[in-house]
Amino acid sequence: MKVKVLSRNPDEYLRETKRDIHKVPRNYDPALHPLEAPREYARALQSTKMERMFAKPFVGNLDGHRDGVACIAKHPQTLSLLASGACDGEVRFWNLPLRECTRSFQAHNGYVRGLTFTPDSQNLLSIGDDKTIKLWGLEEGQEEPINTVLSKTILTSLSHQYGENKFVTCGEVCQLWEHGRNEPIRTYEWGVDSLHNVAFNQIENHLLAACCSDRSIILYDTRDTGPIRKIVMKMRANSLCWNPMEAFHFTVANEDFNLYTFDARKMKYPINVHMDHVEAVVDVDYSPTGKEFVSGSYDKSIRIFEVHKGHSREIYHTKRMQRLTVVSWSLDNKYIMSGSDEMNIRVWKANASEKLGALRPREKAALEYHEALKTKFAQHPQIKRIARHRHVPKHIYHASEEQAIMREKMKRKEANRRKHSKKGTVPHVPERHRHVVKEQK
């Protein structure tokens, strides 16, 4: 004889405390939930709309400079400390959470061309138009530099070697310096008039690259006595930044409105071309994750690109922001700092709709669920249209339309030439192969 008994485990339906959520039993059999996909789509659509509604990227501005902001330096250990240099030679230290200037002093006569903190986080290096390299302490009240070195050539850019006591400057030539010495320990030349930007690799810290006035990009190895490789592009590169996670990848901001990502092992052509700006791109900086980078342009806008995509995922702009001079991504991957001609440093959110501050566990779970839904339905036309839509200033909108017409015209012209020429005489040249003129070793 079989006796069937109904049994219920109290752990399945009782709450431990009154504040806990009621436990609701649910059968996950898809046959019992025929409307699950439409319901998830409706939630994904609503999440996408809400994301665009709450996209308020601007956090605040740091004002106090009396001339345009020329350069910015991030402290390697403290997120709240930022250093900025202006075109009138003034250097300021900022407390980012309070948005206050904690210290200011006259560092150079003329432009401050470069700022960088030393890896031990104890000092700040600066260079200027007065041909001096100065080492400053971070303590309050130190108005005089710890050390001053007079360079024989002009100085335009500065970068510190990661984990070492060496740094590099560029101008008429590229020079490698060591702390405590008043003369460069090595000088690199390759027949160019001037170099205007230089950057050390953060992973392979003996590698560095420089942008030159003759439209070239030169790679150096501090273990060798001379440069190792050089490429010449169709237009001049303004700035360069190495990927902090990919040892040999770097991105170049160019005068032809584009950015180019190169692999240092094979520089015959870029591995990706990033378009969308409508004027010369001035500066570029990577996120700490190495998956994205930010660029600032003369078109008065900031754009955020994903490394493997050719178009920007985000654009930031304000009415008062003029031409960008410098951009920087914070080391906690949450904020972007930008400096521009009108003497302001602006702080932006890296994710425009991200909620600042601490999140409760339920809030965090809900946000993760909505992100998963948006990813699942990302290719749906309606959701894709809403997620991509951005309001841009009128001058950018019209300029981008003009550029699209020009690109279409060039494609049509090339197709007609190929159509009416002998087979093979007009080969198809991919976009990535069009921008590098030659490579020298």
Short mmCIF file of C-alpha atoms in Angstrom, two decimals:
data_model
loop_
_atom_site.label_atom_id
_atom_site.label_comp_id
_atom_site.label_asym_id
_atom_site.label_seq_id
_atom_site.Cartn_x
_atom_site.Cartn_y
_atom_site.Cartn_z
CA MET A 1 0.00 0.00 0.00
CA LYS A 2 1.39 3.38 -1.10
CA VAL A 3 0.63 6.48 0.87
CA LYS A 4 1.20 9.86 -0.80
CA VAL A 5 2.02 12.66 1.59
CA LEU A 6 2.19 16.37 0.78
CA SER A 7 5.28 17.88 2.33
CA ARG A 8 6.58 21.46 2.29
CA ASN A 9 10.04 22.55 3.29
CA PRO A 10 9.78 25.83 5.25
CA ASP A 11 13.14 26.98 3.78
CA GLU A 12 11.48 27.27 0.37
CA TYR A 13 8.76 29.73 1.28
CA LEU A 14 9.56 31.34 4.65
CA ARG A 15 11.66 34.46 5.06
CA GLU A 16 14.41 34.64 7.63
CA THR A 17 13.52 38.24 8.49
CA LYS A 18 10.68 40.58 7.59
CA ARG A 19 12.96 42.62 5.32
CA ASP A 20 13.79 39.71 3.03
CA ILE A 21 12.03 39.28 -0.30
CA HIS A 22 9.20 36.73 -0.49
CA LYS A 23 10.39 33.52 -2.10
CA VAL A 24 8.17 32.72 -5.06
CA PRO A 25 8.41 29.24 -6.62
CA ARG A 26 8.82 29.31 -10.37
CA ASN A 27 8.91 26.68 -13.08
CA TYR A 28 11.46 27.58 -15.75
CA ASP A 29 10.01 25.30 -18.41
CA PRO A 30 9.88 27.47 -21.59
CA ALA A 31 6.64 25.76 -22.68
CA LEU A 32 4.91 27.37 -19.71
CA HIS A 33 6.17 30.88 -20.63
CA PRO A 34 5.25 31.52 -24.28
CA LEU A 35 5.42 35.34 -23.89
CA GLU A 36 8.86 35.48 -22.26
CA ALA A 37 10.69 36.77 -25.37
CA PRO A 38 8.22 39.63 -26.08
CA ARG A 39 8.29 40.56 -22.39
CA GLU A 40 12.11 40.66 -22.39
CA TYR A 41 12.14 42.72 -25.58
CA ALA A 42 9.78 45.28 -24.04
CA ARG A 43 12.04 45.49 -20.97
CA ALA A 44 15.14 45.88 -23.16
CA LEU A 45 13.46 48.67 -25.13
CA GLN A 46 12.45 50.45 -21.95
CA SER A 47 15.97 50.05 -20.50
CA THR A 48 17.53 51.53 -23.64
CA LYS A 49 15.17 54.51 -23.54
CA MET A 50 15.83 55.07 -19.84
CA GLU A 51 19.58 54.90 -20.44
CA ARG A 52 19.38 57.69 -23.00
CA MET A 53 17.06 59.73 -20.74
CA PHE A 54 19.48 59.55 -17.80
CA ALA A 55 22.63 60.13 -19.89
CA LYS A 56 24.09 63.16 -18.11
CA PRO A 57 27.86 62.82 -18.57
CA PHE A 58 29.04 66.20 -17.29
CA VAL A 59 30.20 66.03 -13.66
CA GLY A 60 31.83 69.42 -13.08
CA ASN A 61 34.57 71.82 -14.10
CA LEU A 62 37.80 73.06 -12.53
CA ASP A 63 38.26 76.75 -13.23
CA GLY A 64 41.10 78.98 -12.10
CA HIS A 65 43.63 79.02 -14.91
CA ARG A 66 44.18 82.40 -16.55
CA ASP A 67 45.19 80.92 -19.90
CA GLY A 68 44.40 77.86 -21.99
CA VAL A 69 45.13 74.44 -20.46
CA ALA A 70 48.14 72.89 -22.20
CA CYS A 71 48.68 69.56 -20.38
CA ILE A 72 47.33 67.31 -17.62
CA ALA A 73 49.08 64.73 -15.42
CA LYS A 74 47.42 61.93 -13.41
CA HIS A 75 48.87 60.88 -10.07
CA PRO A 76 49.88 57.19 -10.33
CA GLN A 77 48.57 56.25 -6.86
CA THR A 78 46.06 58.88 -5.72
CA LEU A 79 42.84 59.23 -7.72
CA SER A 80 41.92 62.56 -6.15
CA LEU A 81 45.08 64.43 -7.25
CA LEU A 82 45.44 66.01 -10.68
CA ALA A 83 48.12 68.38 -12.01
CA SER A 84 47.56 70.78 -14.90
CA GLY A 85 49.81 73.18 -16.80
CA ALA A 86 48.68 76.28 -18.68
CA CYS A 87 49.93 78.31 -21.61
CA ASP A 88 51.10 81.12 -19.28
CA GLY A 89 53.53 78.82 -17.42
CA GLU A 90 51.35 78.22 -14.36
CA VAL A 91 51.02 74.74 -12.79
CA ARG A 92 48.08 73.87 -10.52
CA PHE A 93 47.28 70.91 -8.29
CA TRP A 94 43.60 69.97 -7.97
CA ASN A 95 41.57 68.02 -5.44
CA LEU A 96 39.08 66.28 -7.74
CA PRO A 97 36.39 65.24 -5.18
CA LEU A 98 36.20 68.81 -3.83
CA ARG A 99 36.90 70.41 -7.26
CA GLU A 100 39.30 72.83 -5.61
CA CYS A 101 42.79 74.07 -6.45
CA THR A 102 45.10 73.08 -3.58
CA ARG A 103 48.29 74.67 -4.88
CA SER A 104 49.47 76.87 -7.76
CA PHE A 105 52.84 78.29 -8.78
CA GLN A 106 54.62 79.82 -11.77
CA ALA A 107 56.69 76.98 -13.19
CA HIS A 108 57.96 78.30 -16.53
CA ASN A 109 58.19 81.37 -18.72
CA GLY A 110 55.79 80.59 -21.55
CA TYR A 111 53.98 77.33 -22.30
CA VAL A 112 54.11 74.35 -19.97
CA ARG A 113 54.78 71.72 -22.62
CA GLY A 114 54.65 68.62 -20.48
CA LEU A 115 53.87 67.31 -16.98
CA THR A 116 54.39 63.87 -15.48
CA PHE A 117 54.57 62.38 -11.99
CA THR A 118 57.55 60.22 -11.10
CA PRO A 119 56.73 56.50 -10.58
CA ASP A 120 57.45 56.78 -6.83
CA SER A 121 54.62 59.40 -6.64
CA GLN A 122 56.85 61.81 -4.69
CA ASN A 123 57.68 64.42 -7.35
CA LEU A 124 56.42 66.14 -10.50
CA LEU A 125 58.45 66.78 -13.65
CA SER A 126 57.67 69.72 -15.92
CA ILE A 127 59.11 71.17 -19.13
CA GLY A 128 58.42 74.49 -20.81
CA ASP A 129 59.28 76.87 -23.62
CA ASP A 130 62.13 78.30 -21.55
CA LYS A 131 64.15 75.10 -22.31
CA THR A 132 64.16 73.98 -18.67
CA ILE A 133 63.30 70.66 -17.02
CA LYS A 134 62.17 71.15 -13.43
CA LEU A 135 61.55 68.67 -10.63
CA TRP A 136 58.95 69.76 -8.05
CA GLY A 137 58.01 68.37 -4.66
CA LEU A 138 54.35 67.68 -3.87
CA GLU A 139 54.37 69.18 -0.36
CA GLU A 140 52.61 72.46 0.35
CA GLY A 141 54.74 75.57 0.51
CA GLN A 142 57.52 74.40 -1.83
CA GLU A 143 57.62 77.29 -4.29
CA GLU A 144 61.10 76.52 -5.61
CA PRO A 145 61.94 73.45 -7.73
CA ILE A 146 64.08 70.66 -6.22
CA ASN A 147 66.21 70.56 -9.37
CA THR A 148 66.41 72.56 -12.61
CA VAL A 149 68.12 71.30 -15.77
CA LEU A 150 68.75 73.60 -18.73
CA SER A 151 68.36 71.88 -22.10
CA LYS A 152 70.38 72.89 -25.16
CA THR A 153 67.37 72.36 -27.45
CA ILE A 154 63.69 73.28 -27.35
CA LEU A 155 61.39 70.90 -25.46
CA THR A 156 57.90 69.99 -26.68
CA SER A 157 56.90 66.78 -24.88
CA LEU A 158 57.78 64.63 -21.88
CA SER A 159 57.22 61.01 -20.83
CA HIS A 160 58.51 59.00 -17.85
CA GLN A 161 59.70 55.41 -18.04
CA TYR A 162 57.51 53.09 -16.00
CA GLY A 163 59.24 51.72 -12.92
CA GLU A 164 62.61 53.36 -13.69
CA ASN A 165 64.30 56.67 -12.88
CA LYS A 166 64.60 57.67 -16.54
CA PHE A 167 62.46 59.98 -18.66
CA VAL A 168 62.47 61.12 -22.26
CA THR A 169 61.96 64.56 -23.82
CA CYS A 170 61.59 65.55 -27.43
CA GLY A 171 62.00 68.74 -29.45
CA GLU A 172 64.68 69.11 -32.08
CA VAL A 173 65.94 65.66 -31.03
CA CYS A 174 64.77 62.86 -28.74
CA GLN A 175 66.75 62.75 -25.49
CA LEU A 176 66.84 60.18 -22.70
CA TRP A 177 67.53 61.59 -19.23
CA GLU A 178 68.23 60.14 -15.82
CA HIS A 179 67.33 61.72 -12.47
CA GLY A 180 70.32 63.36 -10.84
CA ARG A 181 72.12 64.10 -14.13
CA ASN A 182 72.22 67.46 -15.89
CA GLU A 183 73.05 66.02 -19.32
CA PRO A 184 71.06 63.50 -21.39
CA ILE A 185 72.46 59.98 -21.24
CA ARG A 186 71.40 59.27 -24.84
CA THR A 187 70.30 61.31 -27.86
CA TYR A 188 68.35 59.87 -30.80
CA GLU A 189 68.20 61.48 -34.26
CA TRP A 190 66.73 60.45 -37.62
CA GLY A 191 66.91 63.49 -39.91
CA VAL A 192 63.69 65.24 -38.86
CA ASP A 193 63.21 68.93 -38.09
CA SER A 194 61.33 68.48 -34.83
CA LEU A 195 59.37 66.02 -32.71
CA HIS A 196 56.24 67.24 -30.92
CA ASN A 197 55.00 64.23 -28.93
CA VAL A 198 56.66 61.27 -27.25
CA ALA A 199 55.31 58.39 -25.13
CA PHE A 200 56.84 55.43 -23.27
CA ASN A 201 55.27 51.97 -23.48
CA GLN A 202 53.87 50.98 -20.07
CA ILE A 203 54.42 47.22 -20.51
CA GLU A 204 57.58 46.93 -22.62
CA ASN A 205 59.04 49.92 -20.82
CA HIS A 206 62.17 50.12 -22.98
CA LEU A 207 60.02 50.99 -26.04
CA LEU A 208 58.93 54.53 -26.90
CA ALA A 209 57.40 56.27 -29.90
CA ALA A 210 57.44 59.86 -31.13
CA CYS A 211 55.38 61.94 -33.57
CA CYS A 212 57.42 64.13 -35.93
CA SER A 213 56.84 67.26 -37.99
CA ASP A 214 57.57 65.45 -41.28
CA ARG A 215 54.40 63.32 -40.87
CA SER A 216 56.40 60.38 -39.52
CA ILE A 217 56.13 58.19 -36.41
CA ILE A 218 59.43 56.84 -35.05
CA LEU A 219 59.94 53.87 -32.72
CA TYR A 220 62.89 53.82 -30.33
CA ASP A 221 64.38 51.20 -28.03
CA THR A 222 66.31 52.56 -25.05
CA ARG A 223 68.57 49.47 -25.15
CA ASP A 224 69.80 50.46 -28.65
CA THR A 225 71.83 53.48 -29.68
CA GLY A 226 69.45 54.60 -32.43
CA PRO A 227 65.84 54.46 -33.69
CA ILE A 228 64.56 51.07 -34.84
CA ARG A 229 61.65 51.84 -37.19
CA LYS A 230 59.86 54.73 -38.86
CA ILE A 231 56.64 55.13 -40.87
CA VAL A 232 55.56 58.16 -42.89
CA MET A 233 51.84 58.94 -43.05
CA LYS A 234 49.92 61.12 -45.48
CA MET A 235 49.21 63.72 -42.78
CA ARG A 236 50.85 64.67 -39.50
CA ALA A 237 50.22 62.81 -36.25
CA ASN A 238 49.49 65.12 -33.28
CA SER A 239 49.56 62.72 -30.34
CA LEU A 240 50.22 59.10 -29.48
CA CYS A 241 49.21 56.75 -26.66
CA TRP A 242 50.16 53.11 -25.95
CA ASN A 243 47.56 50.54 -24.99
CA PRO A 244 48.17 49.65 -21.30
CA MET A 245 47.00 46.05 -21.84
CA GLU A 246 48.26 45.21 -25.34
CA ALA A 247 52.05 45.46 -25.23
CA PHE A 248 52.65 46.45 -28.87
CA HIS A 249 49.50 48.38 -29.77
CA PHE A 250 49.32 52.18 -29.86
CA THR A 251 46.85 54.73 -31.20
CA VAL A 252 47.72 57.91 -33.08
CA ALA A 253 45.63 61.10 -33.29
CA ASN A 254 45.99 62.55 -36.78
CA GLU A 255 45.43 65.81 -38.63
CA ASP A 256 43.16 64.08 -41.20
CA PHE A 257 40.32 63.85 -38.60
CA ASN A 258 40.99 60.12 -37.94
CA LEU A 259 42.73 57.98 -35.34
CA TYR A 260 44.87 54.99 -36.28
CA THR A 261 45.70 51.95 -34.14
CA PHE A 262 49.01 50.31 -35.05
CA ASP A 263 50.82 47.15 -34.06
CA ALA A 264 54.49 48.03 -33.48
CA ARG A 265 55.55 44.64 -34.91
CA LYS A 266 53.89 45.31 -38.27
CA MET A 267 53.53 49.00 -39.08
CA LYS A 268 53.04 48.76 -42.83
CA TYR A 269 49.39 49.66 -42.28
CA PRO A 270 47.16 50.28 -39.22
CA ILE A 271 45.10 47.47 -37.71
CA ASN A 272 42.13 49.84 -37.38
CA VAL A 273 40.98 53.27 -38.55
CA HIS A 274 38.70 55.21 -36.20
CA MET A 275 36.53 57.84 -37.89
CA ASP A 276 33.87 60.37 -36.79
CA HIS A 277 35.71 63.60 -35.90
CA VAL A 278 35.24 66.45 -38.37
CA GLU A 279 38.44 68.40 -37.56
CA ALA A 280 42.00 67.58 -36.56
CA VAL A 281 42.31 65.20 -33.58
CA VAL A 282 44.58 66.76 -30.95
CA ASP A 283 44.98 64.23 -28.14
CA VAL A 284 44.20 60.61 -27.24
CA ASP A 285 44.33 58.58 -24.02
CA TYR A 286 43.51 54.95 -23.19
CA SER A 287 41.29 53.62 -20.44
CA PRO A 288 43.07 51.46 -17.80
CA THR A 289 41.30 48.37 -19.19
CA GLY A 290 42.77 48.91 -22.67
CA LYS A 291 39.37 48.28 -24.27
CA GLU A 292 38.50 51.91 -25.03
CA PHE A 293 40.17 55.25 -25.60
CA VAL A 294 39.10 58.89 -25.56
CA SER A 295 40.01 61.55 -28.10
CA GLY A 296 39.74 65.34 -28.16
CA SER A 297 39.50 67.37 -31.33
CA TYR A 298 39.49 70.89 -32.77
CA ASP A 299 35.80 70.35 -33.56
CA LYS A 300 35.10 71.10 -29.83
CA SER A 301 33.99 67.56 -29.02
CA ILE A 302 35.21 64.53 -27.07
CA ARG A 303 34.62 61.06 -28.48
CA ILE A 304 34.97 57.63 -26.87
CA PHE A 305 35.96 54.75 -29.14
CA GLU A 306 36.06 51.02 -28.57
CA VAL A 307 39.43 49.65 -29.65
CA HIS A 308 38.08 47.17 -32.22
CA LYS A 309 35.42 49.46 -33.73
CA GLY A 310 35.81 52.16 -36.34
CA HIS A 311 33.15 54.55 -35.04
CA SER A 312 32.70 56.21 -31.66
CA ARG A 313 30.23 54.92 -29.11
CA GLU A 314 29.85 58.31 -27.39
CA ILE A 315 30.28 62.04 -28.05
CA TYR A 316 30.48 64.77 -25.38
CA HIS A 317 30.13 68.48 -26.05
CA THR A 318 28.98 71.70 -24.38
CA LYS A 319 28.18 75.16 -25.69
CA ARG A 320 31.02 76.83 -23.82
CA MET A 321 33.73 74.27 -24.55
CA GLN A 322 36.12 75.46 -27.23
CA ARG A 323 38.91 73.60 -29.01
CA LEU A 324 40.28 70.69 -27.01
CA THR A 325 43.98 70.66 -26.11
CA VAL A 326 44.27 67.61 -23.86
CA VAL A 327 42.18 64.61 -22.69
CA SER A 328 42.86 62.06 -19.97
CA TRP A 329 41.13 58.92 -18.64
CA SER A 330 41.16 58.42 -14.85
CA LEU A 331 42.86 55.35 -13.40
CA ASP A 332 39.63 54.04 -11.82
CA ASN A 333 38.03 53.84 -15.31
CA LYS A 334 35.10 56.04 -14.24
CA TYR A 335 35.95 59.59 -15.34
CA ILE A 336 37.43 61.55 -18.22
CA MET A 337 39.22 64.88 -17.83
CA SER A 338 39.50 67.38 -20.67
CA GLY A 339 41.33 70.68 -21.01
CA SER A 340 40.46 73.29 -23.62
CA ASP A 341 41.31 76.75 -24.92
CA GLU A 342 38.89 78.60 -22.68
CA MET A 343 40.91 77.88 -19.48
CA ASN A 344 38.64 75.18 -18.02
CA ILE A 345 39.25 71.56 -17.07
CA ARG A 346 36.06 69.52 -17.33
CA VAL A 347 35.28 66.21 -15.65
CA TRP A 348 32.99 63.74 -17.46
CA LYS A 349 31.63 60.29 -16.71
CA ALA A 350 33.18 57.53 -18.81
CA ASN A 351 29.72 55.92 -18.98
CA ALA A 352 27.21 58.72 -19.56
CA SER A 353 24.23 57.09 -17.81
CA GLU A 354 26.14 55.50 -14.92
CA LYS A 355 24.78 56.22 -11.45
CA LEU A 356 27.46 57.67 -9.19
CA GLY A 357 27.84 56.54 -5.59
CA ALA A 358 27.28 53.27 -3.78
CA LEU A 359 24.71 50.80 -5.12
CA ARG A 360 22.56 48.47 -3.06
CA PRO A 361 22.70 44.77 -3.98
CA ARG A 362 19.20 44.84 -5.50
CA GLU A 363 20.06 47.96 -7.49
CA LYS A 364 23.23 46.36 -8.79
CA ALA A 365 21.39 43.14 -9.74
CA ALA A 366 18.71 45.13 -11.59
CA LEU A 367 21.33 47.11 -13.54
CA GLU A 368 23.16 43.92 -14.51
CA TYR A 369 19.87 42.36 -15.64
CA HIS A 370 19.03 45.41 -17.80
CA GLU A 371 22.55 45.41 -19.30
CA ALA A 372 22.17 41.72 -20.19
CA LEU A 373 18.82 42.44 -21.87
CA LYS A 374 20.28 45.34 -23.87
CA THR A 375 23.15 43.14 -25.02
CA LYS A 376 20.75 40.34 -26.00
CA PHE A 377 18.56 42.62 -28.16
CA ALA A 378 21.33 45.01 -29.28
CA GLN A 379 20.89 44.15 -32.97
CA HIS A 380 17.14 44.77 -33.02
CA PRO A 381 16.52 47.77 -35.34
CA GLN A 382 14.46 49.83 -32.89
CA ILE A 383 16.81 49.31 -29.94
CA LYS A 384 19.87 49.84 -32.13
CA ARG A 385 18.47 53.14 -33.43
CA ILE A 386 17.69 54.48 -29.94
CA ALA A 387 21.06 53.39 -28.52
CA ARG A 388 23.02 54.99 -31.37
CA HIS A 389 21.15 58.28 -31.52
CA ARG A 390 23.08 61.36 -30.33
CA HIS A 391 22.38 65.07 -30.49
CA VAL A 392 25.41 66.86 -31.93
CA PRO A 393 26.14 70.56 -32.54
CA LYS A 394 25.02 71.97 -35.85
CA HIS A 395 28.56 72.56 -37.19
CA ILE A 396 29.52 68.92 -36.49
CA TYR A 397 26.30 67.61 -38.04
CA HIS A 398 26.79 69.55 -41.28
CA ALA A 399 30.52 68.80 -41.48
CA SER A 400 29.93 65.06 -41.03
CA GLU A 401 27.31 65.17 -43.80
CA GLU A 402 29.83 66.90 -46.10
CA GLN A 403 32.47 64.30 -45.32
CA ALA A 404 30.04 61.46 -46.07
CA ILE A 405 29.28 63.05 -49.46
CA MET A 406 32.99 63.45 -50.21
CA ARG A 407 33.75 59.83 -49.30
CA GLU A 408 30.88 58.62 -51.46
CA LYS A 409 32.13 60.76 -54.35
CA MET A 410 35.66 59.30 -54.08
CA LYS A 411 34.29 55.74 -53.99
CA ARG A 412 32.13 56.39 -57.03
CA LYS A 413 35.02 57.99 -58.91
CA GLU A 414 37.33 55.07 -58.14
CA ALA A 415 34.66 52.54 -59.14
CA ASN A 416 34.14 54.34 -62.48
CA ARG A 417 37.89 54.41 -63.14
CA ARG A 418 38.12 50.70 -62.40
CA LYS A 419 35.10 49.97 -64.58
CA HIS A 420 36.49 51.82 -67.62
CA SER A 421 40.14 50.74 -67.28
CA LYS A 422 41.97 47.61 -68.24
CA LYS A 423 41.47 44.82 -65.73
CA GLY A 424 44.03 45.02 -62.90
CA THR A 425 45.35 48.51 -63.67
CA VAL A 426 43.24 50.19 -60.94
CA PRO A 427 43.43 47.83 -57.96
CA HIS A 428 41.09 48.10 -54.99
CA VAL A 429 42.96 49.65 -52.04
CA PRO A 430 41.39 48.98 -48.60
CA GLU A 431 40.84 51.95 -46.28
CA ARG A 432 43.53 50.75 -43.86
CA HIS A 433 46.19 50.68 -46.59
CA ARG A 434 45.65 54.24 -47.82
CA HIS A 435 47.15 56.31 -45.03
CA VAL A 436 50.73 55.05 -44.67
CA VAL A 437 53.11 56.29 -47.38
CA LYS A 438 56.16 54.19 -46.53
CA GLU A 439 57.95 52.26 -43.80
CA GLN A 440 61.68 52.55 -43.07
CA LYS A 441 63.87 50.34 -40.88
#
